Short mmCIF file of N, CA and C in Angstrom, two decimals:
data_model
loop_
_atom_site.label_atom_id
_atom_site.label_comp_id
_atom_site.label_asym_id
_atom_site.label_seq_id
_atom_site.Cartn_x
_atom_site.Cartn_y
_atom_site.Cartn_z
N UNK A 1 -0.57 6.76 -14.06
CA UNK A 1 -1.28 6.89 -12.80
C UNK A 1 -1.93 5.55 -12.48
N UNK A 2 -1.82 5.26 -11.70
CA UNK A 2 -2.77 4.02 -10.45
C UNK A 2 -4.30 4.14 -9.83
N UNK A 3 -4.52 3.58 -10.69
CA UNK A 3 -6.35 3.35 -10.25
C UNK A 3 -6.97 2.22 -10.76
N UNK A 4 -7.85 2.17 -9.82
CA UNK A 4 -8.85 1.08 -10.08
C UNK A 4 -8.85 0.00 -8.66
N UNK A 5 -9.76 -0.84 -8.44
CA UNK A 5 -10.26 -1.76 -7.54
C UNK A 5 -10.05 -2.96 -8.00
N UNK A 6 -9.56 -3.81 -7.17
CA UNK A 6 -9.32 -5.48 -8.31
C UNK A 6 -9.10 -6.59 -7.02
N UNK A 7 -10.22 -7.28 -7.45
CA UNK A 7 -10.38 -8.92 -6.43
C UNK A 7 -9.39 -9.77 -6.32
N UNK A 8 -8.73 -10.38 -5.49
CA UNK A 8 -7.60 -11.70 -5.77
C UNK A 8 -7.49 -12.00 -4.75
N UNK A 9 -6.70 -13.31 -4.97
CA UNK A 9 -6.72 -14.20 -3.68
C UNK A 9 -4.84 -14.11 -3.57
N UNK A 10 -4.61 -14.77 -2.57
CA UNK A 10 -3.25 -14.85 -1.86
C UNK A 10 -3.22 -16.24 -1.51
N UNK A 11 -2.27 -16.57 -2.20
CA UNK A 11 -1.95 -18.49 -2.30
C UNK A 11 -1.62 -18.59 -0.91
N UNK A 12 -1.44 -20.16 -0.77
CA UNK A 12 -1.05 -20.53 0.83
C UNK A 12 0.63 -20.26 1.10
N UNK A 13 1.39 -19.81 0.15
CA UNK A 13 2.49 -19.65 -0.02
C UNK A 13 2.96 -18.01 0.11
N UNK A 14 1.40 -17.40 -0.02
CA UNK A 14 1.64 -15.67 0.15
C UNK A 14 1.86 -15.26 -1.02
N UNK A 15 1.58 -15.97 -2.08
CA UNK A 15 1.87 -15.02 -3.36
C UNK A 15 0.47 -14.45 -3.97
N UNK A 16 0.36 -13.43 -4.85
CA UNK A 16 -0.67 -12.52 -4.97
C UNK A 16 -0.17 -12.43 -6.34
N UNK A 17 -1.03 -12.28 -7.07
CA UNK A 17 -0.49 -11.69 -8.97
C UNK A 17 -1.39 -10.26 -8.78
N UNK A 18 -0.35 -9.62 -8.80
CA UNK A 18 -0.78 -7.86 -9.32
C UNK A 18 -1.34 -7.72 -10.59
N UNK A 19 -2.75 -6.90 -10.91
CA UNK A 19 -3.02 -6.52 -12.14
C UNK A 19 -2.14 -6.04 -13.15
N UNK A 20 -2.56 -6.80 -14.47
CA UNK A 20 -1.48 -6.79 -15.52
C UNK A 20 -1.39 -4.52 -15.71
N UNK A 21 -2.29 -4.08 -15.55
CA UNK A 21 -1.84 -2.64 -15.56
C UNK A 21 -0.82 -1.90 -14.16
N UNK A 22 -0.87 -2.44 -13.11
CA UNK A 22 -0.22 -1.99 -12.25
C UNK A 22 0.98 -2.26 -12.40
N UNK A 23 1.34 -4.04 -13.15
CA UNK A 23 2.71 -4.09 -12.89
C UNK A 23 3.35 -3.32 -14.16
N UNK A 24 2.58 -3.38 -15.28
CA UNK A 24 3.08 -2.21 -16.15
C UNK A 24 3.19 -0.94 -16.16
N UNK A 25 2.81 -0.15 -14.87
CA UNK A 25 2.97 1.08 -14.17
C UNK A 25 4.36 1.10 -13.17
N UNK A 26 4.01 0.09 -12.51
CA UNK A 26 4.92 0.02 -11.16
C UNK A 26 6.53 -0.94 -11.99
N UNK A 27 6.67 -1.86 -12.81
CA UNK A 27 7.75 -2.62 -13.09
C UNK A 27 7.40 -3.66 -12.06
N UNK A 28 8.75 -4.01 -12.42
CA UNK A 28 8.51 -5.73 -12.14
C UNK A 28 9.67 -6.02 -10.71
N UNK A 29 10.04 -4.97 -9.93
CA UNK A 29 10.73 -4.77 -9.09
C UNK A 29 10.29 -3.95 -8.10
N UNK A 30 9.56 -3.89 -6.62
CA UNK A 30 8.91 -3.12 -6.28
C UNK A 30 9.75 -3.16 -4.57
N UNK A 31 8.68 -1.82 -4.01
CA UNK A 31 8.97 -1.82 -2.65
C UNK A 31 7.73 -2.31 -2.03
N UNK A 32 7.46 -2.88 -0.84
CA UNK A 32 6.15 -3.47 -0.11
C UNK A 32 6.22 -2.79 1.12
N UNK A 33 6.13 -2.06 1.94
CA UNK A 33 5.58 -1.67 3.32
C UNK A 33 4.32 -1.69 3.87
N UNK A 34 4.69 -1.40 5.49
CA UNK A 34 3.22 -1.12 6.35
C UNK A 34 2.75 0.47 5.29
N UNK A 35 1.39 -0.40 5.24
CA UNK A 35 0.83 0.98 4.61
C UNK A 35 -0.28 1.59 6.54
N UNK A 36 -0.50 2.97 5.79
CA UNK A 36 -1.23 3.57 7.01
C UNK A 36 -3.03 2.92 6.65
N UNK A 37 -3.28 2.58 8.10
CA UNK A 37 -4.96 2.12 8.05
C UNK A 37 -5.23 1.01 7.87
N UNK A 38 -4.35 -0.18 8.12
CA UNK A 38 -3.93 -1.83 8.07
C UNK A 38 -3.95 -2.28 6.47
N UNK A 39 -3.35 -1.35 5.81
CA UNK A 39 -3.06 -2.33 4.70
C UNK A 39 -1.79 -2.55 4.18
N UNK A 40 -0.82 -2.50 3.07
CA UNK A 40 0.35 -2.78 2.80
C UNK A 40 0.93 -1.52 1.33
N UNK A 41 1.17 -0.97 1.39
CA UNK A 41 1.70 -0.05 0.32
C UNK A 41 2.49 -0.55 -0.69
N UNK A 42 2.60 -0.41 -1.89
CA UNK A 42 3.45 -1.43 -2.62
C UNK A 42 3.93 0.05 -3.72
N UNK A 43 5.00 0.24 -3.77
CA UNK A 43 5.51 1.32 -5.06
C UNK A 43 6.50 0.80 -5.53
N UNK A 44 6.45 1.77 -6.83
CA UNK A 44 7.86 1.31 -7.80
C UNK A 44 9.20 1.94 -7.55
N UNK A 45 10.08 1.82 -8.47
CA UNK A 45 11.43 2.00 -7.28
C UNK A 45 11.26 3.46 -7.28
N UNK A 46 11.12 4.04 -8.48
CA UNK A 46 11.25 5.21 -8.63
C UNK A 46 10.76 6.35 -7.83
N UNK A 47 9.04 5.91 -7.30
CA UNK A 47 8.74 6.41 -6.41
C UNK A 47 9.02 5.92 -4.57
N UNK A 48 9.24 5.22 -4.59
CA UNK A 48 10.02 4.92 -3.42
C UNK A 48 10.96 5.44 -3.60
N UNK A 49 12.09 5.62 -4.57
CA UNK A 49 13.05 6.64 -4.09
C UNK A 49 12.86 8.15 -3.48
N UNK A 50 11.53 8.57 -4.36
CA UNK A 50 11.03 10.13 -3.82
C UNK A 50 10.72 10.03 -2.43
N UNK A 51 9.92 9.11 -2.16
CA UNK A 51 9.72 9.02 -0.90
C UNK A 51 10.90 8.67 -0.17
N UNK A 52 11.62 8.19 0.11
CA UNK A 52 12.54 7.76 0.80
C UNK A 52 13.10 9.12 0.77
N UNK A 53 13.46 10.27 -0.34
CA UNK A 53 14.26 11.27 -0.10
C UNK A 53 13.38 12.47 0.71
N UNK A 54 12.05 12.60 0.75
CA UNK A 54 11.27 12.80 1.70
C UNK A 54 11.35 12.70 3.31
N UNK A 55 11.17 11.42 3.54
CA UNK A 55 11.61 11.08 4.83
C UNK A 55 12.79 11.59 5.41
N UNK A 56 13.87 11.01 4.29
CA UNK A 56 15.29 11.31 5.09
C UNK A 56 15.48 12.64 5.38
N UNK A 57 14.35 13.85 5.20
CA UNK A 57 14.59 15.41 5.41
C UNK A 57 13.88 15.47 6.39
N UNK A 58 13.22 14.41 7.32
CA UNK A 58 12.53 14.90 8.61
C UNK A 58 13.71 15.28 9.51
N UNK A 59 13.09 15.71 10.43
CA UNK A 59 14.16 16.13 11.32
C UNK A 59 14.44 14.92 12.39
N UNK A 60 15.83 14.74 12.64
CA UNK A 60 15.97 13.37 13.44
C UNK A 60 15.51 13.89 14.71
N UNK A 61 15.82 14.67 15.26
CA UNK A 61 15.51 15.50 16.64
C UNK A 61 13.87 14.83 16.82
N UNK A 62 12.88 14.79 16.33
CA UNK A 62 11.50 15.06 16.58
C UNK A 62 10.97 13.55 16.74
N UNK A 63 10.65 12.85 18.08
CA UNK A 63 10.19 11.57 18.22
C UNK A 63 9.34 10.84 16.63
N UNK A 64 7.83 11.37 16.52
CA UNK A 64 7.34 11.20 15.36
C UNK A 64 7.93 11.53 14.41
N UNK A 65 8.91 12.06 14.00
CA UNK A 65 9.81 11.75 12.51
C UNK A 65 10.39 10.46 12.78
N UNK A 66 10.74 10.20 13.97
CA UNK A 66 12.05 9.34 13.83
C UNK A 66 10.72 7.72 14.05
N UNK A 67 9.89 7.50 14.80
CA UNK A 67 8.76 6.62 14.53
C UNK A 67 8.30 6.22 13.42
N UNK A 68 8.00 7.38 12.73
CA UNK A 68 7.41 7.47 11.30
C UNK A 68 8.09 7.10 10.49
N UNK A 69 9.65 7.34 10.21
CA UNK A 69 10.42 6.06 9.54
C UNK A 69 11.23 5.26 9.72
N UNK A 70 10.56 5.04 11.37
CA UNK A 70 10.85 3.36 11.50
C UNK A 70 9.98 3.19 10.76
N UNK A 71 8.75 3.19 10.75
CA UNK A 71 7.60 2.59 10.79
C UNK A 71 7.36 1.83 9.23
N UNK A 72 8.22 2.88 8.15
CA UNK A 72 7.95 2.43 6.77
C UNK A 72 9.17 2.07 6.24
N UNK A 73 10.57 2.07 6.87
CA UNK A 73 11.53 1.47 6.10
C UNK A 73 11.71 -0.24 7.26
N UNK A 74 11.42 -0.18 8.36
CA UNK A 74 11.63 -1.58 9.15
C UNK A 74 10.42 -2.83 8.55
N UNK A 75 9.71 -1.84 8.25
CA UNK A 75 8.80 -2.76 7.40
C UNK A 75 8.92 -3.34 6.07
N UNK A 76 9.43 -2.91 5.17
CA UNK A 76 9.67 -2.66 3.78
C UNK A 76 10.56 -3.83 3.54
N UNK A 77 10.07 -3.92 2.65
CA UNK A 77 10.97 -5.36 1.55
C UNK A 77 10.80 -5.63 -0.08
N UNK A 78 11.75 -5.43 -0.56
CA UNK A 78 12.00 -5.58 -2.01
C UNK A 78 11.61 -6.57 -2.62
N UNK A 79 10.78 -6.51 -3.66
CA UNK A 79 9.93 -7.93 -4.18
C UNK A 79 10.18 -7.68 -6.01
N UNK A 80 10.05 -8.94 -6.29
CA UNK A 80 9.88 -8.88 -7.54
C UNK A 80 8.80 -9.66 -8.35
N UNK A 81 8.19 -8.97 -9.25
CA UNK A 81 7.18 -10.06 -10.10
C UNK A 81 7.78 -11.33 -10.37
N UNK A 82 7.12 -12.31 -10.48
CA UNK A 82 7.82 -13.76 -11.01
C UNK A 82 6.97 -13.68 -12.77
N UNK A 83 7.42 -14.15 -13.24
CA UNK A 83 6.44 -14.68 -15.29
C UNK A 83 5.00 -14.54 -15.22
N UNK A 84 4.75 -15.23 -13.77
CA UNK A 84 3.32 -14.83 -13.85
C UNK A 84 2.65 -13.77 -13.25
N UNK A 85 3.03 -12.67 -13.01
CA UNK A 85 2.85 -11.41 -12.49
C UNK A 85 2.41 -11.82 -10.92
N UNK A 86 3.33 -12.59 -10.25
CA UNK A 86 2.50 -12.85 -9.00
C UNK A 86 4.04 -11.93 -7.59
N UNK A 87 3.69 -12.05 -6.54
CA UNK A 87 4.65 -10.88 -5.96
C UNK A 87 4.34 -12.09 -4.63
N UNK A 88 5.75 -12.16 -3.93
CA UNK A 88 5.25 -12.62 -2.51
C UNK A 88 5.53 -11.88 -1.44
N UNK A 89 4.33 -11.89 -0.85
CA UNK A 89 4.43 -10.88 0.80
C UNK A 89 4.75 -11.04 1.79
N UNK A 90 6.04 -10.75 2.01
CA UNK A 90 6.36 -11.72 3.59
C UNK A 90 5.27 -11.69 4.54
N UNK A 91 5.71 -12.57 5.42
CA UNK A 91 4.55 -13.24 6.58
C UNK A 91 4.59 -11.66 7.11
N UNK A 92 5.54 -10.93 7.85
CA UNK A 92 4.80 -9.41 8.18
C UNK A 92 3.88 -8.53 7.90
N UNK A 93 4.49 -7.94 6.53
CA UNK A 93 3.61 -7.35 6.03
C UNK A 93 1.81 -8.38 6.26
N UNK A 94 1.69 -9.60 5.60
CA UNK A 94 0.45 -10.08 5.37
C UNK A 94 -0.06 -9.85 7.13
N UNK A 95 0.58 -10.55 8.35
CA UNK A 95 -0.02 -10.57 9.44
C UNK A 95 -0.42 -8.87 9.62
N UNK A 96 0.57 -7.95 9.22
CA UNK A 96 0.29 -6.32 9.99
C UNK A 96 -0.77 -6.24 9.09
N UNK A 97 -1.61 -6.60 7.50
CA UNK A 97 -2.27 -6.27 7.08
C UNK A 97 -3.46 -7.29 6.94
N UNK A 98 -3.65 -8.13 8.19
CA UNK A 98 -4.46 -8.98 8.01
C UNK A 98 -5.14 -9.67 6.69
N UNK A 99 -3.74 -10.08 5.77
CA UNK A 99 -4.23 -10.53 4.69
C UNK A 99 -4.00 -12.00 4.77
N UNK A 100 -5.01 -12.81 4.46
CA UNK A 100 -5.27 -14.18 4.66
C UNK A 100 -5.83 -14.83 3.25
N UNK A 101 -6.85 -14.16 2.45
CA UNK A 101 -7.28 -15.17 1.33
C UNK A 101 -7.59 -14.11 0.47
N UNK A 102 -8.58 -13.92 0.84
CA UNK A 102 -9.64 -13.06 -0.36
C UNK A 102 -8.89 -11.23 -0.07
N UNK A 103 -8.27 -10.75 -0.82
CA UNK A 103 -8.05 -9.29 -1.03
C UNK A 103 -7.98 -8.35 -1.94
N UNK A 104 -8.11 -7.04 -1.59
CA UNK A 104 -8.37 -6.10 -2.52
C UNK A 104 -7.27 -5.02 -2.91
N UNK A 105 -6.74 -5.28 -4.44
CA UNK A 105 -5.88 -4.08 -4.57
C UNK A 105 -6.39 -3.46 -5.05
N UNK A 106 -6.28 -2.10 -4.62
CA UNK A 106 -6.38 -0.92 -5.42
C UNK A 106 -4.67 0.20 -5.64
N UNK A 107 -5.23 0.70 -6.52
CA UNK A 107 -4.57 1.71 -7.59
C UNK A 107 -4.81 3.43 -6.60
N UNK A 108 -3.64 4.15 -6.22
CA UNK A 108 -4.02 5.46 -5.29
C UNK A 108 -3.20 6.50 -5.86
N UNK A 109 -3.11 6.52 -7.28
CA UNK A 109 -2.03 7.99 -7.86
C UNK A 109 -0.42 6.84 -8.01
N UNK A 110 0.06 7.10 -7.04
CA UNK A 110 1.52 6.87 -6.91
C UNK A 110 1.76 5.24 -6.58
N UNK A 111 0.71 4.81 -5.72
CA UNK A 111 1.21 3.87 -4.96
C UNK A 111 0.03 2.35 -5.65
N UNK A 112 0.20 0.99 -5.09
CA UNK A 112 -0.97 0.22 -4.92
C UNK A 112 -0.99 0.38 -3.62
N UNK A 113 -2.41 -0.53 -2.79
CA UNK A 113 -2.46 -1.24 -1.77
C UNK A 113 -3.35 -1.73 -1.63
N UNK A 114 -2.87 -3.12 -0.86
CA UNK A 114 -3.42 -4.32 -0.79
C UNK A 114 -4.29 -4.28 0.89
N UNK A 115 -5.55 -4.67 0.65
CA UNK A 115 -6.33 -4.62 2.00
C UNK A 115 -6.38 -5.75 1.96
N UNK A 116 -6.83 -6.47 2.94
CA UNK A 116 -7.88 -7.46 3.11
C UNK A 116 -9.08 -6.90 3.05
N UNK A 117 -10.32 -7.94 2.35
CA UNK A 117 -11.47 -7.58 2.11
C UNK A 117 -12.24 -7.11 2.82
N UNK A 118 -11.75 -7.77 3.54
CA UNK A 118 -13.04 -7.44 5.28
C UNK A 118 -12.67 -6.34 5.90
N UNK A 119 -11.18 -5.98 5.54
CA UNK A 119 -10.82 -4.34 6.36
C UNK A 119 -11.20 -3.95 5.21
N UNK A 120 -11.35 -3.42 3.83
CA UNK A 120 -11.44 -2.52 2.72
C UNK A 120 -13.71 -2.76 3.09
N UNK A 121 -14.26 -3.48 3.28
CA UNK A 121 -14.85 -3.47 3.18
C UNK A 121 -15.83 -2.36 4.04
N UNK A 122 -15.22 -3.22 5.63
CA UNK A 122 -15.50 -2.22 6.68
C UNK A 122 -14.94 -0.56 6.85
N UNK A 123 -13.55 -0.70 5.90
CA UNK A 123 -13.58 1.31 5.79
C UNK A 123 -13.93 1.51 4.98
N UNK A 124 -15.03 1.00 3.89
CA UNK A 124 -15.70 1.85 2.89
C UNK A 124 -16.99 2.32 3.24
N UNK A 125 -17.77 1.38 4.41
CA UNK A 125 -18.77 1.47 5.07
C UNK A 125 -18.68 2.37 5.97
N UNK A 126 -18.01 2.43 6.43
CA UNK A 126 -17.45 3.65 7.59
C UNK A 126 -17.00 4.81 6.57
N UNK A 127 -16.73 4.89 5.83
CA UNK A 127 -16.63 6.10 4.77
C UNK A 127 -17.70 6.63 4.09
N UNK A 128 -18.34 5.89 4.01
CA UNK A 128 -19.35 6.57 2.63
C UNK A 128 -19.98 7.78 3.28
N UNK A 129 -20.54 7.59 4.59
CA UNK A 129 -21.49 8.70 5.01
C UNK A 129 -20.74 9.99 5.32
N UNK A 130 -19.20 10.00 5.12
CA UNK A 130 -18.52 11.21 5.67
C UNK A 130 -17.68 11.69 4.60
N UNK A 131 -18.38 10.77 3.33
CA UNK A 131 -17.45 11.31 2.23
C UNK A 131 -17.93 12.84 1.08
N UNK A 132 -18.72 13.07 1.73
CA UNK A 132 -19.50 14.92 1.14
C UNK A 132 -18.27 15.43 2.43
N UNK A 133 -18.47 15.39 3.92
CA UNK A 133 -17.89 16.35 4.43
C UNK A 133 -17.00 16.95 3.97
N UNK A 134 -15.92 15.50 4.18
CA UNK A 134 -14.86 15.63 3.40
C UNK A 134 -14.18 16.47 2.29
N UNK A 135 -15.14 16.13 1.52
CA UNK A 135 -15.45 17.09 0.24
C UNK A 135 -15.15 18.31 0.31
N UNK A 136 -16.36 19.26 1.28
CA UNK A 136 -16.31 20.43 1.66
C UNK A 136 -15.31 20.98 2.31
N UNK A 137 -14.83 20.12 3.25
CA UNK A 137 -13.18 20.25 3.79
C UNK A 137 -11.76 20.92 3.02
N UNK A 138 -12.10 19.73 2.12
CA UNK A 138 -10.94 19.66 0.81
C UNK A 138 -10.92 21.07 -0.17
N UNK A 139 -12.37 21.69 -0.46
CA UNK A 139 -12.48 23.17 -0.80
C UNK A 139 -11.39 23.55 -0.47
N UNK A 140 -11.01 24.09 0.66
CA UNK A 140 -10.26 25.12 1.63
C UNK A 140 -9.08 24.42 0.80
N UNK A 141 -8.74 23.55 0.40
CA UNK A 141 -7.69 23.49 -0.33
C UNK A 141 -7.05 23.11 -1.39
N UNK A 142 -7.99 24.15 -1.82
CA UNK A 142 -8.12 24.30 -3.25
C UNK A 142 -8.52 23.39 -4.47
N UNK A 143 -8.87 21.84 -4.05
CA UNK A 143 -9.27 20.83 -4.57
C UNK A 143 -10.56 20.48 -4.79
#
């Protein structure tokens, strides 16, 4: 499983070194997409395959199915660790996720993703006060 919070910077070249536990979760061969909420989703193949077999059962008929994966395979690009556990992000992904210097990966069950600081910062601030509701919400299902 994937967890935890972790500081790093992004060279002028776009490369990022993933925590030595993620890439030993995820391998050394990954998928990168638009993640939802401006950041970048990064999984291993394996689970990108689940997902991908997910998607492909939406129904083509339905506008938002067919949006929804544009949205995560037109984005998506196959990366690999280099020796030094570092990954490079194409210029897309980094511009759709406003990542420029200072960013934050975190660890979410299945997946990483990479914020920029200043967006991870500002939705944690905007989170905290609605994170009991939430809570109570989540009851109803069964969690």
């Amino acid at each position: 499983m994937l967890m935890g919070e972790y500081l790093h910077i992004i060279d002028t070249k776009g490369r990022l070194i993933l925590p030595a536990k993620f890439r030993a979760e995820l391998g050394d061969r990954l998928i990168a997409t638009k993640g939802l909420d401006t950041c970048v989703f990064v999984y291993g193949l394996e689970e990108w395959a689940i997902l991908e077999n997910k998607l492909k059962q939406l129904p083509l008929a339905k506008p938002e199915a067919r949006a929804f994966v544009r949205f995560f395979f037109a984005g998506a690009a196959e990366l690999e660790c280099d020796k030094q556990g570092r990954i490079l992000l194409p210029n897309n992904l980094r511009e759709y996720a406003q990542l420029d210097k200072d960013v934050v990966v975190i660890g979410v069950s299945n997946r990483v993703e990479i914020w920029s600081k200043k967006i991870w910062d500002d939705y944690n601030n905007q989170l905290g006060p609605t994170v009991a509701q939430m809570a109570e919400e989540l009851v109803d299902l069964g969690i």
